[in-house]
Tab-separated table of C-alpha atoms and ligand atoms in Angstrom:
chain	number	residue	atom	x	y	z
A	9	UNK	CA	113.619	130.819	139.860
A	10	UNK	CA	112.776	128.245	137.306
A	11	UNK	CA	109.701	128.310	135.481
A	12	UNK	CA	108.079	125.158	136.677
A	13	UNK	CA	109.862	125.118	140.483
A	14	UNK	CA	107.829	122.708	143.100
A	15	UNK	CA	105.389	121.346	139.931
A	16	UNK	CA	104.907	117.751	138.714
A	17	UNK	CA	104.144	117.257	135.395
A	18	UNK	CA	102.934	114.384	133.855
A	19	UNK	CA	104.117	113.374	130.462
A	20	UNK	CA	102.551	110.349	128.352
A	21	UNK	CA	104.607	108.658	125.750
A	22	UNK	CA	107.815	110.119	126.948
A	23	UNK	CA	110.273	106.981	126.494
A	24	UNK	CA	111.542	108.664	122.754
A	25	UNK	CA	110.504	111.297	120.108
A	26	UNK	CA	108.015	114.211	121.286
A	27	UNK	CA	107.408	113.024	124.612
A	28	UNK	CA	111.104	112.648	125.734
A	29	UNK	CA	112.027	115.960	124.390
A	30	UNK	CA	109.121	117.452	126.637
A	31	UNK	CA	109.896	115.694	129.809
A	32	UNK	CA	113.253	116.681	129.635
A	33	UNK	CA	112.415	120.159	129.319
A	34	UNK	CA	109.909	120.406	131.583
A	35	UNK	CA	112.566	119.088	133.965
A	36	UNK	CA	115.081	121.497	133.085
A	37	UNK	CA	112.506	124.016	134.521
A	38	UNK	CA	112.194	122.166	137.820
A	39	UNK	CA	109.283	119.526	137.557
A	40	UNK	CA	109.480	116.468	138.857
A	41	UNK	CA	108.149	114.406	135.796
A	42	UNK	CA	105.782	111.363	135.908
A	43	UNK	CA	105.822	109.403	132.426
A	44	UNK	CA	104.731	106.809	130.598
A	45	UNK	CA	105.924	104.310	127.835
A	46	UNK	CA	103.779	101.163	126.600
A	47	UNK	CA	106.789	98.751	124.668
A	48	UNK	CA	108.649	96.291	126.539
A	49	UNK	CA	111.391	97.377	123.689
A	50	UNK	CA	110.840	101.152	124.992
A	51	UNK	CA	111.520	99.877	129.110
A	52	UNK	CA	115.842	100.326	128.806
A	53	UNK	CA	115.609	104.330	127.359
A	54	UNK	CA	112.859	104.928	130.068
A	55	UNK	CA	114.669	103.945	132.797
A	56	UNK	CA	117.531	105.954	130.782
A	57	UNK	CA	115.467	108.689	130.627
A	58	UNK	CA	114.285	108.623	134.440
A	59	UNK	CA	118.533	108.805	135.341
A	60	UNK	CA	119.118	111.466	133.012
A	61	UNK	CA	116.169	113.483	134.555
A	62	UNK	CA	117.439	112.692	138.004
A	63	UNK	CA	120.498	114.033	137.113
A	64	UNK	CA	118.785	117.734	136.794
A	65	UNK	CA	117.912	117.570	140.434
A	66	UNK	CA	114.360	116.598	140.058
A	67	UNK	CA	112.310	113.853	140.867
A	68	UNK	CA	111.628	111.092	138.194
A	69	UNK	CA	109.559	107.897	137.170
A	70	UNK	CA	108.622	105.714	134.298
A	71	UNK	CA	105.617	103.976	134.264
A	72	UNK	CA	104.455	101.297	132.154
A	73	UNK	CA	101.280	101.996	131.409
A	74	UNK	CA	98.975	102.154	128.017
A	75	UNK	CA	97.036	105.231	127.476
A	76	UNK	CA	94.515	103.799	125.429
A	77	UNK	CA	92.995	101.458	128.390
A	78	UNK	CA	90.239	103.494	130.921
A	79	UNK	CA	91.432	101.291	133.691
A	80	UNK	CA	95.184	101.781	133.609
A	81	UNK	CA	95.527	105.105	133.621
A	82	UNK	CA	93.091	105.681	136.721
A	83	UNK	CA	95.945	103.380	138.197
A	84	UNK	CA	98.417	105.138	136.974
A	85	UNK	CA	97.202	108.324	138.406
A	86	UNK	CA	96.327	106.636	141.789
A	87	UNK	CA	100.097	105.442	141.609
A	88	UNK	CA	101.378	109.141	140.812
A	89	UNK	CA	99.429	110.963	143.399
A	90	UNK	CA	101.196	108.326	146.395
A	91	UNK	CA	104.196	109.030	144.485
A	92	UNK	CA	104.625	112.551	143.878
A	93	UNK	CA	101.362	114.029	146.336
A	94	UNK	CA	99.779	116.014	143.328
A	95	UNK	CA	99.537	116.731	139.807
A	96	UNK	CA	99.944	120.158	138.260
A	97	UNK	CA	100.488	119.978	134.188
A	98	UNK	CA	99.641	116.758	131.866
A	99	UNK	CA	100.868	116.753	128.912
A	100	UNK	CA	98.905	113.786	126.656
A	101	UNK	CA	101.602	112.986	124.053
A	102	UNK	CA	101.158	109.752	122.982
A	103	UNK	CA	100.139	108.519	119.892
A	104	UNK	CA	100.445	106.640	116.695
A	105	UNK	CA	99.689	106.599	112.812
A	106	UNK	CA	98.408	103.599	110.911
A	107	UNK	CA	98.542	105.079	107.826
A	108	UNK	CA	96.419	103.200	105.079
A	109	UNK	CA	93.477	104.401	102.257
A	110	UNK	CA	90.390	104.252	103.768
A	111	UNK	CA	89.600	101.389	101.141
A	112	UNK	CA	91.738	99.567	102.432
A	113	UNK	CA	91.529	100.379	105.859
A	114	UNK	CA	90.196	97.906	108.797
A	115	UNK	CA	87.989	98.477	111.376
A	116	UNK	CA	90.962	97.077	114.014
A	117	UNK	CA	93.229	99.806	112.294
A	118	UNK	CA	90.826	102.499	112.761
A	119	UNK	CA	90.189	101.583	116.580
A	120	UNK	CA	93.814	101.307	117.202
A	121	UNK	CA	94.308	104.860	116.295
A	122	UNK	CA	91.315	106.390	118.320
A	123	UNK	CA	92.154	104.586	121.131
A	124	UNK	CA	95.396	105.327	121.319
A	125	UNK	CA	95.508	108.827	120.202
A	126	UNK	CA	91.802	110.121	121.734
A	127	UNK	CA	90.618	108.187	124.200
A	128	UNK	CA	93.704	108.271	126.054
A	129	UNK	CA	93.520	111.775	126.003
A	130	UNK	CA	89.878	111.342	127.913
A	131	UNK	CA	91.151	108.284	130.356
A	132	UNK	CA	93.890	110.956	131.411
A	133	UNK	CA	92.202	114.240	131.041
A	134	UNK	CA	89.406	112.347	133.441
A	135	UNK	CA	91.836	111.059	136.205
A	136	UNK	CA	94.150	114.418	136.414
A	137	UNK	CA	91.151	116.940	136.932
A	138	UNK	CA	90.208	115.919	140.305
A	139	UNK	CA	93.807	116.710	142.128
A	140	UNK	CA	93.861	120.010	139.905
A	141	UNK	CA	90.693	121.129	141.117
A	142	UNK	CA	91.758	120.525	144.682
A	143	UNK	CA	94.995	122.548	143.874
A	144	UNK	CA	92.160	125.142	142.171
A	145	UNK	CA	95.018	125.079	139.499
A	146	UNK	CA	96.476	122.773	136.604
A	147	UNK	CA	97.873	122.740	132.935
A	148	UNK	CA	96.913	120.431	130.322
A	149	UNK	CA	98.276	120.170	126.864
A	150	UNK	CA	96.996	117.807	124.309
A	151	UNK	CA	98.929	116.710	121.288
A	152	UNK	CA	96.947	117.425	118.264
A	153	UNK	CA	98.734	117.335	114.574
A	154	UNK	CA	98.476	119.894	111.830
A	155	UNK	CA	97.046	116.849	110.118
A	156	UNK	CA	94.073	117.004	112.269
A	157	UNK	CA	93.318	120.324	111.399
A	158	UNK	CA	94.080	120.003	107.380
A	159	UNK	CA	93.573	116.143	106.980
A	160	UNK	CA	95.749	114.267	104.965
A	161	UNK	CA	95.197	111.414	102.456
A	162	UNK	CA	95.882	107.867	103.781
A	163	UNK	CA	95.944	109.540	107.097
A	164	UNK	CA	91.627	109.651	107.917
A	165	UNK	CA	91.883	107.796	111.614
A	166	UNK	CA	94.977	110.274	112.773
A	167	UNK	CA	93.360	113.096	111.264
A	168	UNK	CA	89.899	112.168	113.452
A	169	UNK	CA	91.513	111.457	116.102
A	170	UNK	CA	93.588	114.191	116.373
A	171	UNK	CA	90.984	116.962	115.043
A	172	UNK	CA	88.575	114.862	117.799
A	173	UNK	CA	91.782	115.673	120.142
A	174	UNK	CA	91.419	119.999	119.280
A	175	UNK	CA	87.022	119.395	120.048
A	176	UNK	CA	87.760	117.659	123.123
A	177	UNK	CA	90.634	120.341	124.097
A	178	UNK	CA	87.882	123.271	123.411
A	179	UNK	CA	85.260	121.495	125.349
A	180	UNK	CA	87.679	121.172	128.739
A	181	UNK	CA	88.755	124.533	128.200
A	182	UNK	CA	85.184	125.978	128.473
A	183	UNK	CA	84.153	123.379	131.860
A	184	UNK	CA	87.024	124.021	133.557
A	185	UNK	CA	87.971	127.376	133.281
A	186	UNK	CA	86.152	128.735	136.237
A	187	UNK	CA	88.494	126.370	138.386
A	188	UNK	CA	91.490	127.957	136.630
A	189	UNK	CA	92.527	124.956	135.050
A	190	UNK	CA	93.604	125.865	131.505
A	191	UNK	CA	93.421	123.197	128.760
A	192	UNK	CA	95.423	123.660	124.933
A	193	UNK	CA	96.474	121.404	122.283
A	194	UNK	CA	99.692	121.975	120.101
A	195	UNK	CA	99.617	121.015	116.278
A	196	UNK	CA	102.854	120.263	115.271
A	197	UNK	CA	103.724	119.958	111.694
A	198	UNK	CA	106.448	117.359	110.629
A	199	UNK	CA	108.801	116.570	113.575
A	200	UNK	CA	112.171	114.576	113.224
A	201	UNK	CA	110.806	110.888	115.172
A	202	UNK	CA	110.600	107.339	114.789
A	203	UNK	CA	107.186	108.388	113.965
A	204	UNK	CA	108.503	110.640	110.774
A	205	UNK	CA	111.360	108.548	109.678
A	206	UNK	CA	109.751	107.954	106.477
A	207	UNK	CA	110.465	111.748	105.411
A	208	UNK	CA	114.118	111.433	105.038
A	209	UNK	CA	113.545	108.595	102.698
A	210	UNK	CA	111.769	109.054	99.339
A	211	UNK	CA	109.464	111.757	97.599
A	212	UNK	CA	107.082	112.280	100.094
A	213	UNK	CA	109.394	113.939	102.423
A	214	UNK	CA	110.290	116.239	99.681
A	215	UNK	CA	107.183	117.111	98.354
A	216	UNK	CA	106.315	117.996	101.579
A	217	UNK	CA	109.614	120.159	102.764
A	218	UNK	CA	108.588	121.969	99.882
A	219	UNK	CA	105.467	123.305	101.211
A	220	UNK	CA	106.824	124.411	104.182
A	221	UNK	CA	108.081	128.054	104.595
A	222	UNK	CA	111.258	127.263	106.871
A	223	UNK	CA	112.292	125.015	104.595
A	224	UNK	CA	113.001	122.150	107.366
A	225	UNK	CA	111.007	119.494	109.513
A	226	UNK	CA	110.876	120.922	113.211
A	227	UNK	CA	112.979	118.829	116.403
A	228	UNK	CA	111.409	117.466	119.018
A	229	UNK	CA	112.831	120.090	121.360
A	230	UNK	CA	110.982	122.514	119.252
A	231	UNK	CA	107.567	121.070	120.069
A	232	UNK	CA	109.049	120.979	123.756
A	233	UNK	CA	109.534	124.728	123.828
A	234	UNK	CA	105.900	125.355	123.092
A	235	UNK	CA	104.716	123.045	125.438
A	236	UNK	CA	106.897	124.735	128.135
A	237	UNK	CA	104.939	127.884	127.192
A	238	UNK	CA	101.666	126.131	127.885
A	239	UNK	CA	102.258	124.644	130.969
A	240	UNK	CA	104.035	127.122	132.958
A	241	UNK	CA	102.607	130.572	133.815
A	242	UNK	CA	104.031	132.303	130.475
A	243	UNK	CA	100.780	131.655	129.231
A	244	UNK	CA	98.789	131.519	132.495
A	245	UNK	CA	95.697	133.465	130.026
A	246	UNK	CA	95.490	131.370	127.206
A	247	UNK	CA	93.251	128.231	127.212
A	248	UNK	CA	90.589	126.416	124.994
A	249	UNK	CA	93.941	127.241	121.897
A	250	UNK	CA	95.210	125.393	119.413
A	251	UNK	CA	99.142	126.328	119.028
A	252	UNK	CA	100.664	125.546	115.659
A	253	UNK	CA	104.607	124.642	115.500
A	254	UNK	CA	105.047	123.193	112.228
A	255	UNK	CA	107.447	125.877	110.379
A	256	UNK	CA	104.357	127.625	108.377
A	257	UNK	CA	103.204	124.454	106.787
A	258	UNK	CA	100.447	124.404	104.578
A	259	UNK	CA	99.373	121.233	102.820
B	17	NDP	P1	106.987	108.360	118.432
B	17	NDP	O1	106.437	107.243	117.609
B	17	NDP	O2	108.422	108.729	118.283
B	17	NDP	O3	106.684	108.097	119.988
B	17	NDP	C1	105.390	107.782	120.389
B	17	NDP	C2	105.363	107.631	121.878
B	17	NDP	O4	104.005	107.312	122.251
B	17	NDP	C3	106.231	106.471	122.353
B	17	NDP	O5	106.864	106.834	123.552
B	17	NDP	C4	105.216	105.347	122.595
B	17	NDP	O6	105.580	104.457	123.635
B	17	NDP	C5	104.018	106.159	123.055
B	17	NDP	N1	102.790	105.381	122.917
B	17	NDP	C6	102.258	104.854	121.796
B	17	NDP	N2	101.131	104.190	122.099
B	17	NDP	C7	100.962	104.301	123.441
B	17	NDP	C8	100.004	103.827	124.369
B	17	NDP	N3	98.968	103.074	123.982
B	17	NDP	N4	100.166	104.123	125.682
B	17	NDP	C9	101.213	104.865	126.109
B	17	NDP	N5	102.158	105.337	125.272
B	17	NDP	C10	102.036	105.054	123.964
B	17	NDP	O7	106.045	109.602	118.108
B	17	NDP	P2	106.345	111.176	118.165
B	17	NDP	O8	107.256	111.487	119.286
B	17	NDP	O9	106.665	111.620	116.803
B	17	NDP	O10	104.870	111.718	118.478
B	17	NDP	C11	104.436	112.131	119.763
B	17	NDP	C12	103.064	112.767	119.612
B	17	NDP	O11	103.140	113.874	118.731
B	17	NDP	C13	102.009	111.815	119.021
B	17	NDP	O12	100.766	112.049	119.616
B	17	NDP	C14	101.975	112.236	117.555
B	17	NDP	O13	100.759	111.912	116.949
B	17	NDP	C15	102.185	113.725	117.689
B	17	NDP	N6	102.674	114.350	116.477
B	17	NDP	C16	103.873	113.980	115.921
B	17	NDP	C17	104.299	114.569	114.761
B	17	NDP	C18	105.601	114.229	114.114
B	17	NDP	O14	105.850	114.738	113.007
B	17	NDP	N7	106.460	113.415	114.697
B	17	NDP	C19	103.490	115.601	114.086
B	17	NDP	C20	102.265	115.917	114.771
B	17	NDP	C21	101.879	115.304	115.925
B	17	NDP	P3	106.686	103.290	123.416
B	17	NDP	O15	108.006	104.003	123.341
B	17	NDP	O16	106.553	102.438	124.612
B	17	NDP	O17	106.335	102.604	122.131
């Protein structure tokens, strides 16, 4: 029997990086696998992605939809639920850095990143409860950052957001665990994405492979393997956590 037999999981921001890694793995376990992408450009690898899930004998769909707008995602979970009947794990994964010095930072730049990173972790967080607490059951794993819980310069908006991501994941936790719906956020440290590419390049990335004990940046699959643990019923008595993958990092 596979881990997550009969469930559908929800993944946000699955079309590359993180989010792909964990929808394929969640698959691999037997979920059929609702996700989301927000680029035109990203529309060819998730419709890739949907075939390749397919192929693991599991339902799959792509939705266009962006995470950061209240209104779309109560669609998109309307759309899901005629789709796929319920919802048992969501996984909010998407997000992005606008990395700048907060003197030269704008005010669109800053509400960019919250919206995209934190309040789509509300818009879905809202719509998904309801079916779970029907189902008196349900998973739901945030994406936080290690840089949300050390803060990074030229990084103040993701480090909010994402340290606003680990508050809201705390909060949830405490509401909803009488209805045994379980709520965590994973902090990864530096993971090999689009998102990261700038580590292979430069001083940066070396000044910061320095400070971490494995002596490597993590994989996407790696992040996927802890989120496996979360959502399935390995860790069916840990909620309101904070799980840090990031090789022993410590900036
Ligand atoms: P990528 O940049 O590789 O991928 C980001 C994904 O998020 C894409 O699929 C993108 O969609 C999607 N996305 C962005 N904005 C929106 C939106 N408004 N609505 C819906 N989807 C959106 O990033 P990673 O895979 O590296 O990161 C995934 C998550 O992990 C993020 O939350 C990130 O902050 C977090 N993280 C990453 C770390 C790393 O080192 N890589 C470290 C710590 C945390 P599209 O393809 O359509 O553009």
């Amino acid at each position: 029997m596979k881990l997550l037999q009969g469930k559908v999981a929800i993944v946000t921001g699955a079309a590359r990086g993180i989010g792909a890694a964990i929808a394929l793995k969640l698959a691999e376990q037997g979920a059929d696998i609702a996700f989301t992408y927000v680029s035109e450009g990203s529309a060819e690898k998730a419709a890739a992605l949907e075939t390749e899930i397919k192929k693991l004998g599991v339902n799959a769909k792509g939705y266009k939809t962006n995470a950061a707008d209240f209104a779309a995602c109560e669609a998109f979970v309307s759309n899901v639920l005629t789709d796929f009947s319920t919802i048992d794990i969501c996984v909010n994964n998407a997000g992005i850095s606008k990395d700048n010095l907060l003197l030269r930072m704008t005010a669109e730049q800053w509400d960019e990143v919250m919206d995209t990173n934190l309040k789509s972790v509300f818009n879905m967080t809202k719509q998904v409860i309801r079916p779970m607490m029907k189902a008196k059951s349900g998973s739901i794993i945030n994406m936080s950052s290690i840089i949300g819980i050390r803060g990074n310069a030229g990084q103040s908006s993701y480090a909010a957001s994402k340290a606003g991501i680990i508050g809201f994941t705390k909060s949830i936790a405490l509401e909803l665990g009488s209805r045994n719906i379980r709520c965590n956020a994973i902090a990864p440290g530096f993971i090999e994405t689009d998102m990261t590419h700038y580590l292979n390049e430069g001083e940066a990335g070396k000044a910061f492979l320095e400070k971490i004990p494995l002596g490597r940046f993590g994989k996407a699959e790696e992040i996927a393997n802890t989120t496996l643990f979360l959502a399935s019923e390995l860790s069916s008595y840990v909620t309101g956590q904070v799980i840090s993958a990031c090789g022993g990092l410590n900036i």
